[in-house]
C-alpha cells in the first residue's frame, strides 16, 4: 500500500506553506520598517550635529573676535594651546600621579607586553584602570602614531589570515567576543580595526585602551583606521566625553585633551597586498590615493583637520594655498563620512550632512585607477553585520551587535587569507538576543523603534498641529490619512512610510479620517512638571535636546559638569541664534530657577539633561 499524500493532506500542506510564507513576509516588512525608523532618526541626529557645527563655524568667520558668541565657542576651533612636543610631554606627565595601595586593578609595566595587555583585557570585565596607567598608555600611543603614515600597507603572509573589524561604538562585549572566537591580536594574528571605536556604548575608553595596548605591542600587526567618531566635537554629543569625565573626575580633562591629539594622528586607511582598500566611510569622485602618497608629510599634518575640524580648523591660511587645502580636507572628510548608493554618480550626503553618496561607477573608476579589487568600509549598521554592494566590489562590515536595540542586528568581522577572499563570522554578544525567537526579536526592536518615533512626534507637536491645520481649513479637527502622512513627513523629514506605520501610531480612525488633536494627546509621552510661565521654551528644549547638551559641554571648558546661570543664559542665546528664533531672558531665567534644585546658583549638566528626558508611558503599561 502506498504512503503517498492524499489530496486533502496536500491541500492542507499547501495552505500551511502559503500561510507561513505570508507570515515571514510580514515579519520581514516589519523588520525593514523598524530598521528605517532607527536609521532615519540616527542620520537626522548626525545632520543636526553638522548643522550646529557649521553654525559655530559661521560665528568664527563672521563675528568680531571680541563678540560674546564667538568667545564662547572659539576654543573648540583653536589649535591646541600647547604646541611643542616637549611641552606636551610635560603637560601629560603621569609620574606625579600616585597609585594608592587600595587600588585593585591591573598594575602595568612599560614597554607594554602581550601579557600586560592580556591582563588588561581580563581586568576590564570587572575593574577600571588607574588614571596614571591610562595617561601612560595614551602618551605612548601618541608618540607611536606621530611616526605612522596616513595609509598603512599590509601584506598577508602564506598560511596566515588577517582579521578586519568594523564599528565597535563602545560595545566592549562585542570586542571580547571577537577575541574569544578569533584569538587575541599577535604577530601571527594581525587585525585591522576600521574606526568608530567610541560613542554610543558605555565602554568606549576601555576599547581604546585595549586597542592602543595591542598597537604598542604589535605596531606592525595591529592597524587602527580613524572613523568619523574619532573627533572631539562628535564626542560631545554622542557620549564619549561624558563617559570619560564620569570615570575619571580628577584627570578626565587631561585624558580628553590627549585623546583629541591622538584622534588627529590616527591613520586614514589600510591597504592589504595593494589590492584591498580599507577606509571607514568610503570614497568620492575626488579620491586620489596617489595624492595621498605624494603628499605624505603634508597630509600627515593636515589629517588633524579631518572630521568637523576640517571646515574651520585653519582660519588664517593664505589665499595661495586655500584651494589645495580645501581639496585635501574634502578628500579626508569623504574617507570618513561617505556612503555608497545604488545609482551612478557622486552627490552630497544630505542625509548625514557630511561626505558624499557615491555610485558603482565611482567605485569602478577609483578601484581601476589604483589597481585595487575590493573596497572594505564600515560606517553603516547592517542587520547581518555585513553587506556587499556595487557588484560585490564594496563590502560594509559592522561589528557592534544590538546597535539600536537588543536583537536589532548581528555583528560581524572578516577573516581574509592570501587569496583576499573575505570570510564572515557573525555573532550576537547579548545572551538575551540569542534566546529570542525571530518573532520576539522583531517585536522587541519594533516597540523600541516606535517609542523613539513617538518621542520625535511629541517634541514636534506644535509644528505638526500647524501642518495638520493646513489641511483642515474648516477647523473640523479631522484630516484624511493621506494628509496626515504628508504633513507628518513634511515636519519630521525622516523619509518614512507613514501610511504603512499608521496602524502602529494612530489608534483609531473614523471613515479614513484622523482626529489629530486627540492623536497628539494619545502619544503617551510624559514630561517634567515645572512651574514655568513660558512653556514654549520647553518644546524648544525637547526638540533640541542633543544640541543643547553639546553647547553645554562646549561652554563647560573646565569639564566640571556644572555651569553658572550666566553660562546657562549664554547657552540658550547661542541656541536661539542657531535656530533663528527669539528666546527671552525672562524665560531663560525662569527655567534656570526652576531646575536649580539646591539653589546654589549653578546647574549640573547631567541632572538637567536627565530631568528633561522624555518618558514613553506606553513602555510601562
Coordinates of C-alpha atoms in Angstrom, one line a residue:
X1 CA 0.0 0.0 0.0
X2 CA 1.5 3.4 -0.9
X3 CA 2.4 6.0 1.6
X4 CA 1.7 9.0 -0.7
X5 CA -0.1 12.1 0.5
X6 CA -3.9 12.3 -0.2
X7 CA -5.5 15.3 -1.9
X8 CA -6.8 16.8 1.3
X9 CA -3.5 16.4 3.1
X10 CA -1.7 18.0 0.1
X11 CA -4.1 21.0 0.1
X12 CA -3.6 21.4 3.9
X13 CA 0.2 21.4 3.4
X14 CA 0.0 24.0 0.7
X15 CA -2.3 26.2 2.8
X16 CA 0.2 25.9 5.7
X17 CA 3.1 26.7 3.4
X18 CA 1.3 29.7 2.0
X19 CA 0.4 31.0 5.4
X20 CA 4.0 30.6 6.6
X21 CA 5.4 32.4 3.7
X22 CA 3.0 35.3 4.2
X23 CA 3.8 35.3 7.9
X24 CA 7.6 35.5 7.2
X25 CA 7.0 38.2 4.6
X26 CA 5.0 40.3 7.1
X27 CA 7.8 39.9 9.7
X28 CA 10.4 40.9 7.2
X29 CA 8.3 44.0 6.2
X30 CA 8.1 44.9 9.9
X31 CA 11.8 44.4 10.4
X32 CA 12.7 46.6 7.4
X33 CA 10.3 49.3 8.6
X34 CA 11.8 49.2 12.1
X35 CA 15.2 49.5 10.6
X36 CA 14.2 52.5 8.6
X37 CA 12.9 54.2 11.7
X38 CA 16.2 53.7 13.7
X39 CA 18.4 54.7 10.8
X40 CA 16.4 57.8 9.8
X41 CA 16.5 59.1 13.4
X42 CA 20.2 58.3 13.7
X43 CA 21.1 60.1 10.5
X44 CA 18.8 63.1 11.3
X45 CA 20.8 63.5 14.5
X46 CA 24.1 63.5 12.6
X47 CA 22.8 66.0 10.2
X48 CA 21.6 68.2 13.1
X49 CA 25.1 68.0 14.7
X50 CA 26.9 69.1 11.5
X51 CA 24.4 72.0 11.1
X52 CA 25.2 73.1 14.6
X53 CA 28.9 72.9 13.9
X54 CA 28.6 74.8 10.7
X55 CA 26.7 77.5 12.6
X56 CA 29.7 77.7 15.0
X57 CA 32.0 78.0 12.0
X58 CA 29.8 80.8 10.7
X59 CA 30.2 82.6 14.0
X60 CA 34.0 82.2 13.8
X61 CA 34.1 83.6 10.2
X62 CA 31.7 86.5 10.5
X63 CA 31.6 87.7 14.1
X64 CA 34.2 90.0 15.5
X65 CA 36.9 88.4 17.7
X66 CA 35.5 90.3 20.7
X67 CA 31.9 89.2 20.3
X68 CA 30.5 87.2 23.2
X69 CA 29.1 84.5 20.9
X70 CA 32.4 83.9 19.2
X71 CA 34.3 83.8 22.5
X72 CA 32.0 81.1 23.8
X73 CA 33.0 78.6 21.2
X74 CA 36.3 79.7 19.8
X75 CA 38.4 77.3 22.0
X76 CA 37.0 74.3 20.1
X77 CA 38.5 75.6 16.8
X78 CA 41.8 76.7 18.1
X79 CA 45.0 74.7 17.7
X80 CA 46.0 73.1 21.0
X81 CA 47.3 75.7 23.3
X82 CA 50.4 73.6 23.9
X83 CA 52.3 73.2 20.7
X84 CA 55.8 72.0 21.2
X85 CA 56.3 68.3 21.8
X86 CA 58.4 68.9 24.9
X87 CA 55.6 71.0 26.4
X88 CA 53.1 68.2 25.6
X89 CA 55.3 65.7 27.4
X90 CA 55.4 67.9 30.4
X91 CA 51.6 68.6 30.4
X92 CA 50.7 65.0 30.2
X93 CA 53.3 63.7 32.6
X94 CA 51.9 60.9 34.7
X95 CA 54.8 60.5 37.2
X96 CA 53.3 62.8 39.8
X97 CA 50.1 60.6 40.0
X98 CA 50.3 58.1 42.8
X99 CA 48.7 54.7 42.6
X100 CA 47.2 54.0 46.1
X101 CA 47.6 50.7 47.9
X102 CA 43.8 50.3 47.9
X103 CA 43.9 50.1 44.0
X104 CA 42.9 46.5 43.0
X105 CA 43.1 46.9 39.2
X106 CA 46.0 45.8 37.0
X107 CA 49.5 47.2 37.5
X108 CA 51.1 47.9 34.2
X109 CA 54.8 47.9 33.2
X110 CA 56.2 49.7 30.2
X111 CA 57.1 48.9 27.4
X112 CA 53.9 47.1 27.2
X113 CA 53.9 43.3 26.7
X114 CA 51.4 40.8 25.4
X115 CA 51.0 39.5 28.9
X116 CA 50.3 43.0 30.2
X117 CA 47.6 43.8 27.6
X118 CA 46.0 40.3 28.2
X119 CA 45.7 41.2 31.8
X120 CA 44.1 44.5 30.8
X121 CA 41.5 42.7 28.7
X122 CA 40.6 40.4 31.6
X123 CA 40.6 43.2 34.1
X124 CA 38.2 45.4 32.1
X125 CA 35.5 42.8 32.5
X126 CA 35.2 44.0 36.1
X127 CA 37.5 46.8 37.0
X128 CA 38.7 50.3 36.0
X129 CA 42.3 51.2 35.1
X130 CA 44.0 53.8 37.2
X131 CA 44.4 57.2 35.7
X132 CA 48.2 57.0 35.8
X133 CA 48.3 54.0 33.6
X134 CA 45.6 55.5 31.3
X135 CA 47.8 58.6 30.7
X136 CA 50.9 56.4 30.3
X137 CA 49.2 54.3 27.6
X138 CA 47.9 57.3 25.8
X139 CA 51.2 59.1 25.9
X140 CA 53.0 56.1 24.4
X141 CA 50.3 55.8 21.7
X142 CA 50.6 59.4 20.7
X143 CA 54.4 59.0 20.3
X144 CA 53.9 56.0 18.1
X145 CA 51.1 57.4 15.9
X146 CA 53.1 60.5 15.1
X147 CA 55.6 58.4 13.0
X148 CA 53.0 56.3 11.2
X149 CA 51.9 57.1 7.6
X150 CA 48.4 58.2 6.6
X151 CA 47.9 54.9 4.8
X152 CA 49.1 51.6 6.3
X153 CA 50.3 48.9 3.8
X154 CA 49.9 45.3 5.0
X155 CA 50.9 42.0 3.4
X156 CA 49.1 38.7 4.2
X157 CA 51.7 36.0 4.5
X158 CA 51.3 32.5 3.3
X159 CA 49.1 30.4 5.6
X160 CA 48.1 33.5 7.5
X161 CA 44.8 35.4 7.8
X162 CA 44.1 39.0 8.7
X163 CA 41.0 39.9 10.7
X164 CA 39.1 43.1 9.8
X165 CA 36.6 44.6 12.3
X166 CA 34.1 47.4 11.8
X167 CA 32.4 49.9 14.1
X168 CA 32.5 48.9 17.8
X169 CA 31.0 52.1 19.3
X170 CA 31.8 51.3 22.9
X171 CA 30.4 47.8 22.9
X172 CA 33.2 46.1 24.9
X173 CA 31.2 42.8 24.9
X174 CA 31.5 42.6 21.1
X175 CA 35.3 43.1 21.2
X176 CA 35.7 40.5 23.9
X177 CA 33.6 38.0 21.9
X178 CA 35.6 38.6 18.8
X179 CA 38.8 37.9 20.8
X180 CA 37.2 34.8 22.3
X181 CA 36.1 33.4 18.9
X182 CA 39.1 34.6 16.8
X183 CA 42.0 35.0 19.2
X184 CA 43.9 38.0 20.6
X185 CA 46.0 40.1 18.2
X186 CA 49.6 39.0 17.8
X187 CA 52.2 38.7 15.1
X188 CA 50.5 35.5 13.9
X189 CA 47.0 37.0 14.2
X190 CA 47.0 40.5 12.6
X191 CA 44.0 42.8 12.9
X192 CA 42.6 45.9 11.2
X193 CA 40.1 47.9 13.3
X194 CA 38.2 50.3 10.9
X195 CA 37.3 53.2 13.1
X196 CA 34.3 54.4 15.3
X197 CA 35.7 52.7 18.4
X198 CA 33.9 55.3 20.6
X199 CA 30.5 56.9 21.4
X200 CA 27.0 55.5 22.0
X201 CA 28.2 52.5 24.0
X202 CA 29.3 52.7 27.7
X203 CA 32.8 51.2 27.4
X204 CA 34.5 53.3 24.7
X205 CA 37.5 54.2 26.8
X206 CA 38.2 50.5 27.7
X207 CA 38.1 49.6 24.0
X208 CA 40.5 52.3 23.1
X209 CA 43.0 51.3 25.8
X210 CA 42.9 47.6 24.8
X211 CA 43.4 48.5 21.1
X212 CA 46.2 51.0 21.9
X213 CA 47.8 48.4 24.1
X214 CA 47.9 45.8 21.3
X215 CA 49.1 48.5 18.9
X216 CA 52.0 49.3 21.2
X217 CA 53.0 45.6 21.5
X218 CA 52.4 44.8 17.8
X219 CA 52.8 48.0 15.8
X220 CA 53.3 46.1 12.5
X221 CA 50.3 43.7 13.1
X222 CA 47.6 45.9 14.6
X223 CA 46.2 48.7 12.4
X224 CA 43.7 51.3 13.5
X225 CA 41.9 53.5 11.0
X226 CA 40.2 56.7 12.0
X227 CA 36.4 56.9 11.9
X228 CA 34.1 59.9 11.9
X229 CA 33.5 59.5 15.6
X230 CA 37.2 59.8 16.5
X231 CA 36.5 63.5 16.7
X232 CA 36.3 65.5 20.0
X233 CA 33.3 67.6 18.7
X234 CA 31.3 64.5 17.8
X235 CA 32.1 63.0 21.2
X236 CA 30.5 66.0 22.9
X237 CA 27.1 64.9 21.6
X238 CA 27.3 61.1 21.4
X239 CA 28.5 60.2 24.9
X240 CA 32.3 59.6 24.9
X241 CA 33.1 63.0 26.6
X242 CA 30.6 62.3 29.3
X243 CA 31.9 58.7 29.8
X244 CA 35.5 59.8 30.3
X245 CA 34.6 62.6 32.7
X246 CA 32.3 60.2 34.7
X247 CA 35.0 57.6 35.1
X248 CA 37.9 60.0 35.7
X249 CA 36.7 63.0 37.5
X250 CA 40.1 64.3 38.6
X251 CA 42.2 63.6 35.4
X252 CA 39.4 63.4 32.9
X253 CA 40.2 66.7 31.3
X254 CA 43.8 65.7 30.6
X255 CA 42.7 62.3 29.2
X256 CA 40.3 64.0 26.8
X257 CA 42.9 66.5 25.7
X258 CA 45.4 63.7 24.9
X259 CA 42.7 61.7 23.2
X260 CA 41.9 64.7 21.0
X261 CA 45.6 64.8 20.0
X262 CA 45.6 61.0 19.4
X263 CA 42.5 61.0 17.2
X264 CA 44.0 63.7 15.0
X265 CA 47.0 61.4 14.3
X266 CA 45.2 58.1 13.6
X267 CA 45.8 56.7 10.0
X268 CA 43.1 57.2 7.5
X269 CA 43.3 53.9 5.5
X270 CA 44.9 50.5 5.3
X271 CA 45.7 48.7 2.1
X272 CA 46.2 44.9 2.0
X273 CA 48.6 43.4 -0.6
X274 CA 48.0 46.5 -2.8
X275 CA 44.6 45.1 -3.7
X276 CA 42.1 45.7 -0.8
X277 CA 41.5 49.3 0.4
X278 CA 40.0 49.7 3.9
X279 CA 38.6 53.1 4.9
X280 CA 35.9 53.9 7.4
X281 CA 33.4 55.8 5.3
X282 CA 34.2 55.5 1.6
X283 CA 35.4 57.3 -1.5
X284 CA 34.2 60.1 -3.8
X285 CA 34.9 61.3 -7.3
X286 CA 37.8 63.4 -5.8
X287 CA 39.5 60.4 -4.1
X288 CA 43.1 60.2 -5.3
X289 CA 45.4 57.8 -3.3
X290 CA 48.4 58.9 -5.4
X291 CA 47.9 62.4 -4.0
X292 CA 48.0 60.9 -0.5
X293 CA 51.2 59.1 -1.3
X294 CA 53.0 62.0 -2.9
X295 CA 51.9 64.4 -0.2
X296 CA 52.6 62.1 2.8
X297 CA 54.3 64.7 5.0
X298 CA 51.7 67.3 4.1
X299 CA 48.8 65.0 4.7
X300 CA 50.3 63.8 7.9
X301 CA 50.0 67.4 9.1
X302 CA 46.6 68.1 7.6
X303 CA 44.8 64.9 8.7
X304 CA 44.5 66.6 12.1
X305 CA 41.8 68.7 10.4
X306 CA 39.6 65.7 9.5
X307 CA 36.1 65.4 10.9
X308 CA 34.4 68.6 11.8
X309 CA 37.6 70.4 12.4
X310 CA 38.4 70.4 8.7
X311 CA 35.9 73.2 7.8
X312 CA 37.2 75.8 10.2
X313 CA 40.5 74.5 11.5
X314 CA 42.7 76.9 9.6
X315 CA 41.2 80.3 9.8
X316 CA 44.4 82.1 8.8
X317 CA 45.5 80.2 5.8
X318 CA 46.7 82.2 2.9
X319 CA 44.8 82.5 -0.3
X320 CA 47.6 80.9 -2.3
X321 CA 47.2 77.5 -0.7
X322 CA 43.5 77.6 0.1
X323 CA 42.4 75.5 -2.9
X324 CA 44.8 72.7 -2.3
X325 CA 44.0 72.8 1.4
X326 CA 40.3 72.6 0.7
X327 CA 40.7 69.7 -1.8
X328 CA 42.7 67.7 0.8
X329 CA 40.3 68.4 3.6
X330 CA 37.3 67.4 1.4
X331 CA 39.0 64.1 0.5
X332 CA 39.7 63.3 4.1
X333 CA 36.1 64.1 5.1
X334 CA 34.9 61.9 2.2
X335 CA 37.0 59.0 3.5
X336 CA 35.4 59.3 6.9
X337 CA 31.8 60.2 6.2
X338 CA 30.7 58.9 2.8
X339 CA 28.1 56.1 2.0
X340 CA 27.6 54.1 -1.2
X341 CA 24.4 54.4 -3.3
X342 CA 22.9 52.2 -6.0
X343 CA 22.8 54.9 -8.6
X344 CA 25.8 56.1 -10.6
X345 CA 27.3 59.4 -9.8
X346 CA 28.6 61.3 -6.7
X347 CA 26.3 63.7 -4.8
X348 CA 26.5 65.4 -1.4
X349 CA 25.3 63.2 1.5
X350 CA 22.4 65.4 2.6
X351 CA 21.1 62.6 4.9
X352 CA 24.1 62.7 7.2
X353 CA 25.1 66.2 6.4
X354 CA 28.7 65.3 5.6
X355 CA 30.7 63.4 3.0
X356 CA 29.0 62.2 -0.2
X357 CA 27.0 59.4 -1.7
X358 CA 29.0 57.6 -4.4
X359 CA 27.7 55.1 -7.0
X360 CA 29.1 52.0 -8.6
X361 CA 30.7 53.9 -11.5
X362 CA 32.8 55.9 -9.0
X363 CA 33.8 52.6 -7.3
X364 CA 34.8 51.1 -10.6
X365 CA 36.8 54.2 -11.6
X366 CA 38.7 54.6 -8.3
X367 CA 39.5 50.9 -7.9
X368 CA 40.6 50.5 -11.5
X369 CA 42.8 53.6 -11.4
X370 CA 44.6 52.3 -8.3
X371 CA 44.6 48.7 -9.4
X372 CA 42.5 47.6 -6.5
X373 CA 39.9 44.8 -6.5
X374 CA 37.9 45.5 -3.3
X375 CA 36.9 48.4 -1.0
X376 CA 36.0 47.4 2.6
X377 CA 34.3 50.1 4.6
X378 CA 32.2 50.4 7.8
X379 CA 30.2 53.4 9.0
X380 CA 26.7 51.9 8.4
X381 CA 25.0 49.4 10.7
X382 CA 23.8 46.3 8.7
X383 CA 21.3 43.8 10.0
X384 CA 23.5 40.8 9.3
X385 CA 26.7 42.6 10.2
X386 CA 27.9 42.9 6.6
X387 CA 26.7 43.7 3.2
X388 CA 28.0 43.7 -0.4
X389 CA 27.1 46.3 -3.0
X390 CA 28.4 47.7 -6.3
X391 CA 28.8 44.4 -7.9
X392 CA 30.4 43.0 -4.8
X393 CA 33.3 45.4 -5.1
X394 CA 32.2 47.3 -2.0
X395 CA 31.8 45.5 1.3
X396 CA 30.4 47.0 4.5
X397 CA 31.5 45.5 7.8
X398 CA 29.9 46.4 11.2
X399 CA 31.0 44.8 14.4
X400 CA 28.7 46.3 17.1
X401 CA 25.8 43.8 17.5
X402 CA 22.5 45.0 19.1
X403 CA 23.4 48.5 18.0
X404 CA 20.0 50.1 18.0
X405 CA 18.3 47.7 20.4
X406 CA 18.7 44.1 21.7
X407 CA 18.1 41.9 18.7
X408 CA 18.3 44.7 16.1
X409 CA 21.3 43.4 14.3
X410 CA 24.2 40.9 14.4
X411 CA 27.8 42.0 14.5
X412 CA 30.4 40.5 12.1
X413 CA 34.1 40.5 11.3
X414 CA 36.1 39.4 8.3
X415 CA 38.9 36.9 8.0
X416 CA 40.9 37.2 4.8
X417 CA 43.8 35.0 3.7
X418 CA 46.4 35.4 0.9
X419 CA 43.6 34.8 -1.7
X420 CA 42.0 38.0 -0.5
X421 CA 38.6 36.3 -0.4
X422 CA 36.6 37.6 2.6
X423 CA 35.0 35.1 5.0
X424 CA 32.4 36.4 7.5
X425 CA 31.9 35.4 11.2
X426 CA 28.6 36.7 12.6
X427 CA 27.6 36.8 16.3
X428 CA 25.2 38.3 18.9
X429 CA 27.0 39.5 22.0
X430 CA 23.8 39.7 24.1
X431 CA 22.6 36.4 25.6
X432 CA 19.1 37.9 25.7
X433 CA 19.1 38.4 21.9
X434 CA 20.4 34.9 21.3
X435 CA 17.5 33.4 23.3
X436 CA 14.8 35.4 21.4
X437 CA 12.8 33.8 18.6
X438 CA 12.5 35.7 15.3
X439 CA 9.0 36.9 16.2
X440 CA 10.1 38.1 19.7
X441 CA 13.2 39.8 18.3
X442 CA 11.2 41.7 15.7
X443 CA 8.6 42.6 18.3
X444 CA 11.2 43.9 20.8
X445 CA 13.0 46.1 18.3
X446 CA 9.8 47.3 16.7
X447 CA 8.5 48.5 20.1
X448 CA 11.8 50.3 20.8
X449 CA 11.8 52.0 17.4
X450 CA 8.2 53.1 17.8
X451 CA 9.0 54.6 21.2
X452 CA 11.8 56.6 19.7
X453 CA 9.5 57.7 16.8
X454 CA 6.7 58.8 19.2
X455 CA 9.2 60.9 21.1
X456 CA 10.1 62.6 17.8
X457 CA 6.4 63.2 17.1
X458 CA 5.8 64.6 20.6
X459 CA 8.6 67.1 20.5
X460 CA 7.3 68.5 17.2
X461 CA 3.7 68.6 18.3
X462 CA 3.2 72.3 17.7
X463 CA 4.7 72.1 14.2
X464 CA 2.5 69.0 13.5
X465 CA -0.7 70.7 14.6
X466 CA 0.1 73.7 12.4
X467 CA 0.8 71.4 9.4
X468 CA -2.4 69.4 10.0
X469 CA -4.4 72.7 10.2
X470 CA -3.2 73.5 6.7
X471 CA -5.4 70.5 5.5
X472 CA -8.3 71.5 7.8
X473 CA -9.5 74.9 6.6
X474 CA -12.9 74.5 8.3
X475 CA -11.3 73.6 11.7
X476 CA -13.1 70.3 12.0
X477 CA -10.3 68.7 13.8
X478 CA -10.2 65.9 11.3
X479 CA -7.9 65.2 8.3
X480 CA -7.5 62.3 5.9
X481 CA -4.9 59.6 6.4
X482 CA -3.2 60.8 3.2
X483 CA -2.9 64.3 4.6
X484 CA -1.8 63.1 8.0
X485 CA 1.0 61.1 6.4
X486 CA 2.0 64.0 4.1
X487 CA 2.0 66.6 6.9
X488 CA 4.0 64.3 9.3
X489 CA 6.7 63.8 6.7
X490 CA 6.9 67.5 5.9
X491 CA 7.5 68.3 9.6
X492 CA 9.9 65.4 10.6
X493 CA 11.5 64.9 7.2
X494 CA 12.6 61.3 8.0
X495 CA 11.7 59.7 4.7
X496 CA 9.5 57.0 6.4
X497 CA 6.5 55.1 5.0
X498 CA 4.0 56.9 7.3
X499 CA 0.9 55.2 5.8
X500 CA 2.4 51.8 6.5
X501 CA 3.2 52.9 10.0
X502 CA -0.2 54.4 10.6
X503 CA -1.7 51.3 12.4
X504 CA 1.2 51.4 15.0
X505 CA 0.9 55.1 15.5
X506 CA -2.8 56.0 15.1
X507 CA -5.0 54.0 17.4
X508 CA -8.3 54.8 15.8
X509 CA -9.7 56.4 12.7
X510 CA -13.2 57.2 11.5
X511 CA -14.1 56.8 7.9
X512 CA -10.5 57.1 6.9
X513 CA -10.1 60.3 8.9
X514 CA -7.8 61.2 11.8
X515 CA -8.8 63.3 14.8
X516 CA -5.3 64.9 15.0
X517 CA -5.9 66.8 18.3
X518 CA -6.8 63.6 20.1
X519 CA -4.0 61.7 18.4
X520 CA -1.4 64.2 19.8
X521 CA -2.9 63.7 23.2
X522 CA -2.6 59.9 22.9
X523 CA 1.1 59.9 22.2
X524 CA 1.6 58.7 25.8
X525 CA 4.7 60.9 26.5
X526 CA 5.2 62.4 29.9
X527 CA 7.3 65.5 30.7
X528 CA 8.5 67.1 33.9
X529 CA 6.0 69.2 35.9
X530 CA 7.7 72.6 36.3
X531 CA 6.1 75.9 37.1
X532 CA 7.3 77.9 34.0
X533 CA 5.3 80.8 32.6
X534 CA 6.6 80.4 29.0
X535 CA 6.0 76.8 28.1
X536 CA 7.3 77.3 24.5
X537 CA 10.9 77.1 25.9
X538 CA 10.1 73.6 27.0
X539 CA 9.2 72.5 23.5
X540 CA 12.4 74.1 22.2
X541 CA 14.3 72.2 24.8
X542 CA 12.8 68.8 23.8
X543 CA 13.3 69.4 20.1
X544 CA 16.9 70.5 20.5
X545 CA 17.9 68.3 23.5
X546 CA 21.1 67.0 21.9
X547 CA 22.2 70.3 20.5
X548 CA 21.7 71.9 23.9
X549 CA 23.8 69.3 25.6
X550 CA 26.6 69.8 23.0
X551 CA 26.6 73.6 23.7
X552 CA 26.6 73.0 27.4
X553 CA 29.6 70.8 27.2
X554 CA 31.4 73.2 24.9
X555 CA 30.8 76.1 27.3
X556 CA 31.9 74.0 30.3
X557 CA 35.5 74.5 29.4
X558 CA 36.9 73.2 32.7
X559 CA 34.8 70.0 32.3
X560 CA 33.5 70.5 35.9
X561 CA 30.0 69.2 34.9
X562 CA 28.2 72.4 36.1
X563 CA 27.7 75.8 34.6
X564 CA 26.6 79.2 36.1
X565 CA 23.3 80.9 35.5
X566 CA 25.1 83.3 33.2
X567 CA 26.6 80.4 31.2
X568 CA 23.2 78.8 31.1
X569 CA 21.8 82.1 29.6
X570 CA 24.6 82.2 27.1
X571 CA 23.9 78.6 26.0
X572 CA 20.3 79.4 25.3
X573 CA 21.3 82.6 23.4
X574 CA 23.6 80.6 21.2
X575 CA 20.9 78.1 20.6
X576 CA 18.4 80.8 19.7
X577 CA 20.9 82.3 17.2
X578 CA 21.3 78.9 15.6
X579 CA 17.6 78.3 15.4
X580 CA 16.9 81.9 14.3
X581 CA 14.2 82.3 17.0
X582 CA 13.8 84.6 19.9
X583 CA 14.0 83.3 23.5
X584 CA 13.6 86.0 26.1
X585 CA 16.0 86.4 29.1
X586 CA 13.0 86.2 31.4
X587 CA 12.0 82.7 30.1
X588 CA 15.6 81.5 30.4
X589 CA 15.9 82.8 33.9
X590 CA 12.6 81.3 34.8
X591 CA 13.8 77.9 33.6
X592 CA 17.1 78.2 35.4
X593 CA 15.4 79.0 38.7
X594 CA 13.0 76.1 38.3
X595 CA 15.8 73.5 37.9
X596 CA 18.3 74.9 40.4
X597 CA 17.2 72.3 42.8
X598 CA 19.7 73.0 45.6
X599 CA 19.6 76.8 45.0
X600 CA 23.4 77.2 44.7
X601 CA 23.3 79.4 41.6
X602 CA 24.7 76.7 39.3
X603 CA 23.3 74.0 37.2
X604 CA 24.5 70.4 37.0
X605 CA 24.5 69.5 33.3
X606 CA 23.8 65.8 33.7
X607 CA 21.0 66.4 36.2
X608 CA 19.5 69.0 33.9
X609 CA 19.6 66.8 30.8
X610 CA 18.2 63.8 32.7
X611 CA 15.4 65.9 34.3
X612 CA 14.2 66.8 30.8
X613 CA 14.4 63.3 29.3
X614 CA 11.0 62.3 27.9
X615 CA 9.4 59.1 29.1
X616 CA 7.2 57.0 26.9
X617 CA 4.3 55.8 29.1
X618 CA 3.4 53.1 26.7
X619 CA 6.6 51.3 27.6
X620 CA 5.4 51.0 31.2
X621 CA 1.9 49.8 30.6

